[in-house]
Structures are given as C-alpha cells and as structure tokens.
Tab-separated table of C-alpha atoms in Angstrom:
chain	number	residue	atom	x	y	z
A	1	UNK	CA	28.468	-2.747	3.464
A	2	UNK	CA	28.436	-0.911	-0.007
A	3	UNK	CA	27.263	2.109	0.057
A	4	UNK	CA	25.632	4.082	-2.567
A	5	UNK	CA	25.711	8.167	-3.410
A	6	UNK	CA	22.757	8.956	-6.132
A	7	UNK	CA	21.974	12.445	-6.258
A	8	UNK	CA	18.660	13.385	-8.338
A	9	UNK	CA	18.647	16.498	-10.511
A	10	UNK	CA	15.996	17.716	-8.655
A	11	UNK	CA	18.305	18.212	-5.321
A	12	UNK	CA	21.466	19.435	-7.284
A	13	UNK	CA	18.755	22.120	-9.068
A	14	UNK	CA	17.450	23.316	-5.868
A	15	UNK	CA	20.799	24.301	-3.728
A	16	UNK	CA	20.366	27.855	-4.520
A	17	UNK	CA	17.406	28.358	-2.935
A	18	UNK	CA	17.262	26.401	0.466
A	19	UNK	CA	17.529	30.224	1.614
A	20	UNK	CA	13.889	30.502	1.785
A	21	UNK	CA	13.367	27.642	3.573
A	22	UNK	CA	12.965	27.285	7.155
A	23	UNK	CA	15.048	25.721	9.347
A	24	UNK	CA	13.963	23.435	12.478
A	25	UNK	CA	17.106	22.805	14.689
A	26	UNK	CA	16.110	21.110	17.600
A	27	UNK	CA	15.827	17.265	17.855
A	28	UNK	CA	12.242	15.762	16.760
A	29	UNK	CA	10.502	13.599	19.392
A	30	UNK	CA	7.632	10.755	19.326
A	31	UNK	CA	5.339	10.665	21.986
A	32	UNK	CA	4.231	7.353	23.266
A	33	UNK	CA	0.395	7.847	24.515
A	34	UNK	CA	-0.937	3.764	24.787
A	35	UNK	CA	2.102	1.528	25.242
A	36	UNK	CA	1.003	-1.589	24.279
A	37	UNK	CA	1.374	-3.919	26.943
A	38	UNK	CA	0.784	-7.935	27.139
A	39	UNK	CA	-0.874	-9.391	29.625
A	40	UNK	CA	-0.868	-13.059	31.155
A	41	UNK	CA	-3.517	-15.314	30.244
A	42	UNK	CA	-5.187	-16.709	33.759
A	43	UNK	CA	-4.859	-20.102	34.632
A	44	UNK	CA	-7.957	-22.442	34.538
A	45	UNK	CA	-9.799	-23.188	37.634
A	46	UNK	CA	-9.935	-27.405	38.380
A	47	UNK	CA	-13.028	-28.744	39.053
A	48	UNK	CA	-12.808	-31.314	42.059
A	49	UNK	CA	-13.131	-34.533	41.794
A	50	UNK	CA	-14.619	-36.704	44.895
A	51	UNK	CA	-11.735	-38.519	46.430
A	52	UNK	CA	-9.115	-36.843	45.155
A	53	UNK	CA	-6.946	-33.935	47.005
A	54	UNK	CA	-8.534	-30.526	45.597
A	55	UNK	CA	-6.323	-28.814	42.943
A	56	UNK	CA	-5.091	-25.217	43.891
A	57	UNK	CA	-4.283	-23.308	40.665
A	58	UNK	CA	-1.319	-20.434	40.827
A	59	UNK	CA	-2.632	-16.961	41.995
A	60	UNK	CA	-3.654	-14.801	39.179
A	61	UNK	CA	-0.890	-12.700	37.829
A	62	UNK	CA	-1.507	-9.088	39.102
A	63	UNK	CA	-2.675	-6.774	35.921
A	64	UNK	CA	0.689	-4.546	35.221
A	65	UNK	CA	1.143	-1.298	36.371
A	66	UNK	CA	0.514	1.426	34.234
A	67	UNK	CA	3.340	2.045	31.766
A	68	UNK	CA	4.821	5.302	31.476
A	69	UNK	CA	4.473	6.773	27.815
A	70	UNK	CA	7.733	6.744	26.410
A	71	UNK	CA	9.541	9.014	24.155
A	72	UNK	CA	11.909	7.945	21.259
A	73	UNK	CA	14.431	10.689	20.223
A	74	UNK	CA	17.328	10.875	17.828
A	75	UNK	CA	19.640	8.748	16.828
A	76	UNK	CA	16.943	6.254	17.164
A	77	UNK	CA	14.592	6.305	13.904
A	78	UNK	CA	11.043	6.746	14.173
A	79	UNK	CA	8.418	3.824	13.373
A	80	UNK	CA	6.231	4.549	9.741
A	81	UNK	CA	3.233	5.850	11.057
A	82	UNK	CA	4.685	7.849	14.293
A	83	UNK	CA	3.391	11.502	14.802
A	84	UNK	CA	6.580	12.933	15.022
A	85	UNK	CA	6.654	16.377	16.524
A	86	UNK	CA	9.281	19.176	16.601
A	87	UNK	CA	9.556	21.941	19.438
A	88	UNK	CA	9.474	25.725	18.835
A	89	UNK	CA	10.359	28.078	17.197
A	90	UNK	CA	8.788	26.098	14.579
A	91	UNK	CA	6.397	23.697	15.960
A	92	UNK	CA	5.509	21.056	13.563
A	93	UNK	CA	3.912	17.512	13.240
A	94	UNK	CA	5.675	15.048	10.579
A	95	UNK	CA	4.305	11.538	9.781
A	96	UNK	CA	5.498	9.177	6.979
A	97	UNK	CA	2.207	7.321	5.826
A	98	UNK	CA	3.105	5.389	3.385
A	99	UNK	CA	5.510	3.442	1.399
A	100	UNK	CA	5.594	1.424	-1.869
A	101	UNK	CA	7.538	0.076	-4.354
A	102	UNK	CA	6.965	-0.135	-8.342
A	103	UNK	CA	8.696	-1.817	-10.920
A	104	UNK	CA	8.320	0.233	-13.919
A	105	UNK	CA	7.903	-1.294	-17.615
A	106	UNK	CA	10.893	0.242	-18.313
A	107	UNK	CA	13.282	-2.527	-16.249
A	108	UNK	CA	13.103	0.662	-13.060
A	109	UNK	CA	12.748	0.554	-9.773
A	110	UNK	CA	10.702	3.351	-8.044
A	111	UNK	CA	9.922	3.968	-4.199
A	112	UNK	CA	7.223	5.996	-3.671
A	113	UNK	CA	6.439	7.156	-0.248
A	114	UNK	CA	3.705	9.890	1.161
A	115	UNK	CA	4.758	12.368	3.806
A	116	UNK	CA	2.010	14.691	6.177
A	117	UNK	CA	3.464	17.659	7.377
A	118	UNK	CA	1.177	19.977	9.900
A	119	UNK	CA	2.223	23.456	11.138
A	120	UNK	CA	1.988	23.605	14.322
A	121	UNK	CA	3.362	26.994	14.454
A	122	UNK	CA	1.922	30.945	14.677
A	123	UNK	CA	3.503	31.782	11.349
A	124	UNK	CA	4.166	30.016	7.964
A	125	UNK	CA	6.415	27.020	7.678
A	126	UNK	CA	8.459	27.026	4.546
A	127	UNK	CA	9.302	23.339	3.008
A	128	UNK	CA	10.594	21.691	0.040
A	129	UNK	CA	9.278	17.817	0.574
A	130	UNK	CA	10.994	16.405	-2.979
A	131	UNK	CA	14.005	18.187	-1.861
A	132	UNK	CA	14.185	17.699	2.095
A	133	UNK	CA	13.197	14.191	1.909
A	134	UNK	CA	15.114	10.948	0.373
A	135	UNK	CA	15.543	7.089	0.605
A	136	UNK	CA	18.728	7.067	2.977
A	137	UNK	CA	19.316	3.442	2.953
A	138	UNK	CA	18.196	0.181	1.599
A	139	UNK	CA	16.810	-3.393	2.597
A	140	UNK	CA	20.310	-5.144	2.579
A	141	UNK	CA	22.406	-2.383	3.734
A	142	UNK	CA	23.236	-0.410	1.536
A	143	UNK	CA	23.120	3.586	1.794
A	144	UNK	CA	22.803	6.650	0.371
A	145	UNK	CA	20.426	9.393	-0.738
A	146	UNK	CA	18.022	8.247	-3.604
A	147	UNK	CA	15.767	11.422	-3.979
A	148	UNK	CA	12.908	12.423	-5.246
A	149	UNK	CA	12.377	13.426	-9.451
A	150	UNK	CA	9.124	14.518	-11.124
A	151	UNK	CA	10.663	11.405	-13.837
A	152	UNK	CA	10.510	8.685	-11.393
A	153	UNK	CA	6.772	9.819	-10.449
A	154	UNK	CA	6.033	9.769	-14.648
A	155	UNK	CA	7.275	6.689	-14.777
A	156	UNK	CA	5.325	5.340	-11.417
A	157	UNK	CA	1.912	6.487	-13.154
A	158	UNK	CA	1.541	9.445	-11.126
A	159	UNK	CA	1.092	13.112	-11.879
A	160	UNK	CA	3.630	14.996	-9.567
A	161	UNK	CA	4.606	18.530	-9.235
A	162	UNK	CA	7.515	19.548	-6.879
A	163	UNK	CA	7.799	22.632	-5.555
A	164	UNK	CA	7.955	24.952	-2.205
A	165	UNK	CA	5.580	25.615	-0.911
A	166	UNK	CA	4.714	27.698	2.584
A	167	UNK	CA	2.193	25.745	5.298
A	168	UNK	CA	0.273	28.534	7.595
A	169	UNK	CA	-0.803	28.030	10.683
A	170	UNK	CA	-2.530	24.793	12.217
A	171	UNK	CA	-2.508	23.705	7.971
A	172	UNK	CA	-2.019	20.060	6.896
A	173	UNK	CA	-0.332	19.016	3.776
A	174	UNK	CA	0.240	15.155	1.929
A	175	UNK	CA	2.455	15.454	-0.193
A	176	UNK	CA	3.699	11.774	-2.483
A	177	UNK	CA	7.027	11.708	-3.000
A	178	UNK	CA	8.938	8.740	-5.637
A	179	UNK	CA	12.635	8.290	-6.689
A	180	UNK	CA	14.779	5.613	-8.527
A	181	UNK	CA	16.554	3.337	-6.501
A	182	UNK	CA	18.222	0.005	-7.358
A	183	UNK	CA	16.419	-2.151	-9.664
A	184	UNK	CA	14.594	-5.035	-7.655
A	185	UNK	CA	15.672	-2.578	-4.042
A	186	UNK	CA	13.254	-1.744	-1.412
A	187	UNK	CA	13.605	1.743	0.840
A	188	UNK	CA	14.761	0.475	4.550
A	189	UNK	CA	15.458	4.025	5.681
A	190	UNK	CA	13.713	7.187	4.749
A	191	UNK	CA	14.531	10.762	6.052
A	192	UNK	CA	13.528	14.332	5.944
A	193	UNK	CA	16.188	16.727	6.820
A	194	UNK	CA	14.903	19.260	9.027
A	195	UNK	CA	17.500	22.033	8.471
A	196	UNK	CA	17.577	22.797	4.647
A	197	UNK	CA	19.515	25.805	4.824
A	198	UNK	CA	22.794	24.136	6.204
A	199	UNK	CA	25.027	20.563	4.877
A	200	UNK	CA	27.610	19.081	5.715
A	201	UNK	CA	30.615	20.131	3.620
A	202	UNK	CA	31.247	17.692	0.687
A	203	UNK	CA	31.831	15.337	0.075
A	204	UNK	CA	28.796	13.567	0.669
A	205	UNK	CA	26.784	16.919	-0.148
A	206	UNK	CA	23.773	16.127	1.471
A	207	UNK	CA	20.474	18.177	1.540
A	208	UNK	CA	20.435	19.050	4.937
A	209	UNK	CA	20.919	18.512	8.525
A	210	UNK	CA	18.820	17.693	11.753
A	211	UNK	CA	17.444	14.386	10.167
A	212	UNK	CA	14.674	12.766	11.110
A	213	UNK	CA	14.686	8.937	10.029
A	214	UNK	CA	12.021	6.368	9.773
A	215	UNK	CA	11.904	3.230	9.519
A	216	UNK	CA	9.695	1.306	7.727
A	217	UNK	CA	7.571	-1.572	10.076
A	218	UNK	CA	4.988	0.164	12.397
A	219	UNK	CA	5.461	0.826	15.958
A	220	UNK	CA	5.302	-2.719	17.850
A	221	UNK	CA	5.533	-0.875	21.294
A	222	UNK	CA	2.889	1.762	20.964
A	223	UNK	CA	-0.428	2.569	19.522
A	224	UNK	CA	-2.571	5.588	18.285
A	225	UNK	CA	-1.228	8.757	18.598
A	226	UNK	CA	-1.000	11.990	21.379
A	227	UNK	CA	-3.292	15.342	20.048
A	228	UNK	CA	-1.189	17.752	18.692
A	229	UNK	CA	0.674	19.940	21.878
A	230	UNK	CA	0.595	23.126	22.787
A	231	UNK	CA	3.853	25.046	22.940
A	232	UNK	CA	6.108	23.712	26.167
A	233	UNK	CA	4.056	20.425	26.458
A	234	UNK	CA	6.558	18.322	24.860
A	235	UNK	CA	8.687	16.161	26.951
A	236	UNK	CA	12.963	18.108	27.396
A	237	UNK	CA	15.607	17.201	24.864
C-alpha cells in the first residue's frame, strides 16, 4: 500500500492557534435507533386438488425479535450520514452529509465534502472545520491527509471562507469543505480530529487526535437517526 503525506497550507498556517480550540477527548459513539432487519417472505398456501393428498406448506417463520439498537465506537469508522455524538464535557453532534468529487479544468482533482456540527453543550464549542477535518485515505488504498484550501474550493466553483469560528449552545452549523487529492482519486476515508490542541509528534504531523472516521457508503444496518441526548443518556465507553 503506498501511502501518501500532503499537507495543505491552510493546516501548516493554522498550528499556532489550535490553542483556542476546544478539545473533545472521549471516544465518539453512533447510536443505532431502527436496525434494519429482513424478514422471510411466507410461503404460499396450496389450493387442494380433489383426489390428491392435501399439501401442508412449512409453518410461517416467526417475525424476529426485536433487535437491540446497537452502538458502533472507535476504531470502527462511522457510515456517511451517521449522527455521531460525543459525551461531555463537550457534548456535540457530528454528521458528514455529503461527498463529491470534481475534476477541475485545470487537469485537478478536488473532493469536496459538507460537515454539520451541533453543540450540544451549555457553553460555546470552539472549531476549525478546514483545519480539523481531511481526506485520510483513498479508494485504492492509499493514505494520508489531503486537507482542506480556500484554492481547491476556487477552483471547485465555490466561494469558501475558512475560519474559527465558536458554536453556542443547542446551534447548528454546515460548513463545505474541498481539497486536492490525486488526479482521477476519490476520498474513501474522511476524518475530523476531535482534539485540535494535541498531535502526535512528527513525523507524520497530523492535525489532531481523537479521530473520528467515516466512511463513505451509508449505513446498511441501520436507519434514521436517535434525537439528540441529554447529558448521561449515551450508552458507556
């Protein structure tokens, strides 16, 4: 597997000031609420026929019991589209919505990809998206950190501006993130580190710790989403 280390100016420019941002160390957790489950399909009833023994069909598969909602956790990665939730001190809801690919005219690949962030908190929740957040890994294998640049959203068509910004209570934020990658790549992996203020020391100087990770299909085993939880509802570590 090759791997890959691309660092955007944007994340190099931003390492004195991760200070100010705040910091979410304990593992993020999806909530299953409606496993999806399948169900047999009944077998026909026969029709007699005069002079001929009477058909019994199989019994009727019993309907399944009810599924226990499950919980995916770290080092598993999250499906695209999972309410991902974080425990407090700083209580949180994180969703990746959606994800895209443009080749530019230029002969450049961008990924472009839109995070919602909710603060499920009492007090303000400080976050850098373009700088917490990156393409971690590639359709093919290959990995790395492909971040986020205010050229690669230029050259995508779209008008960004990345900054900090601070989230107060029970507010929701969108926020479209796009970065280079390989030309002709596609984003397998994308992550937002939940602990800006501390990395792992170089090399690979990352931007952050405490990742969260999607992946990029939807969630196969579950559908919709749980409401938003009060403090101490959240299933243990």
């Amino acid at each position: 597997m090759k791997t890959l280390l691309l660092f955007a100016p944007l994340l190099l420019a931003v390492l004195a000031c991760t200070g100010t941002l705040t910091a979410i160390t304990g593992a993020p957790v999806y909530v299953c609420p409606t496993p999806i489950v399948f169900t047999p399909t009944p077998l026909p009833t026969f029709v007699p026929i005069p002079g001929y023994p009477t058909l019994v069909p199989f019994p009727t598969a019993l309907p399944p019991p009810t599924v226990t909602p499950y919980a995916i956790r770290p080092p598993s990665a999250f499906y695209r589209g999972d309410a991902v939730f974080t425990r407090s001190p700083q209580s949180a809801r994180f969703r990746l919505v959606n994800v895209s690919v443009i080749n530019t005219p230029a002969g450049r690949t961008v990924a472009v990809w839109e995070l919602e962030i909710k603060n499920l908190s009492g007090s303000g929740y400080d976050v850098f998206p373009a700088y917490q957040s990156y393409v971690s890994q590639l359709v093919g294998g290959s990995t790395g950190a492909w971040g986020a640049s205010t050229n690669a959203a230029a050259d995508a068509g779209l008008t960004a501006t990345y900054e900090a910004i601070s989230l107060a209570p029970n507010e929701t934020r969108s926020f479209t993130l796009a970065g280079f990658i390989p030309y002709g790549a596609a984003p397998d992996r994308i992550i937002f580190m939940l602990d800006p203020t501390t990395r792992p020391t170089p090399p690979p100087r990352l931007p952050g710790s405490n990742a969260l990770v999607w992946r990029m299909d939807t969630n196969p085993y579950c559908s919709a989403a749980i409401a938003d939880p009060p403090a101490g509802a959240l299933p243990p570590p």
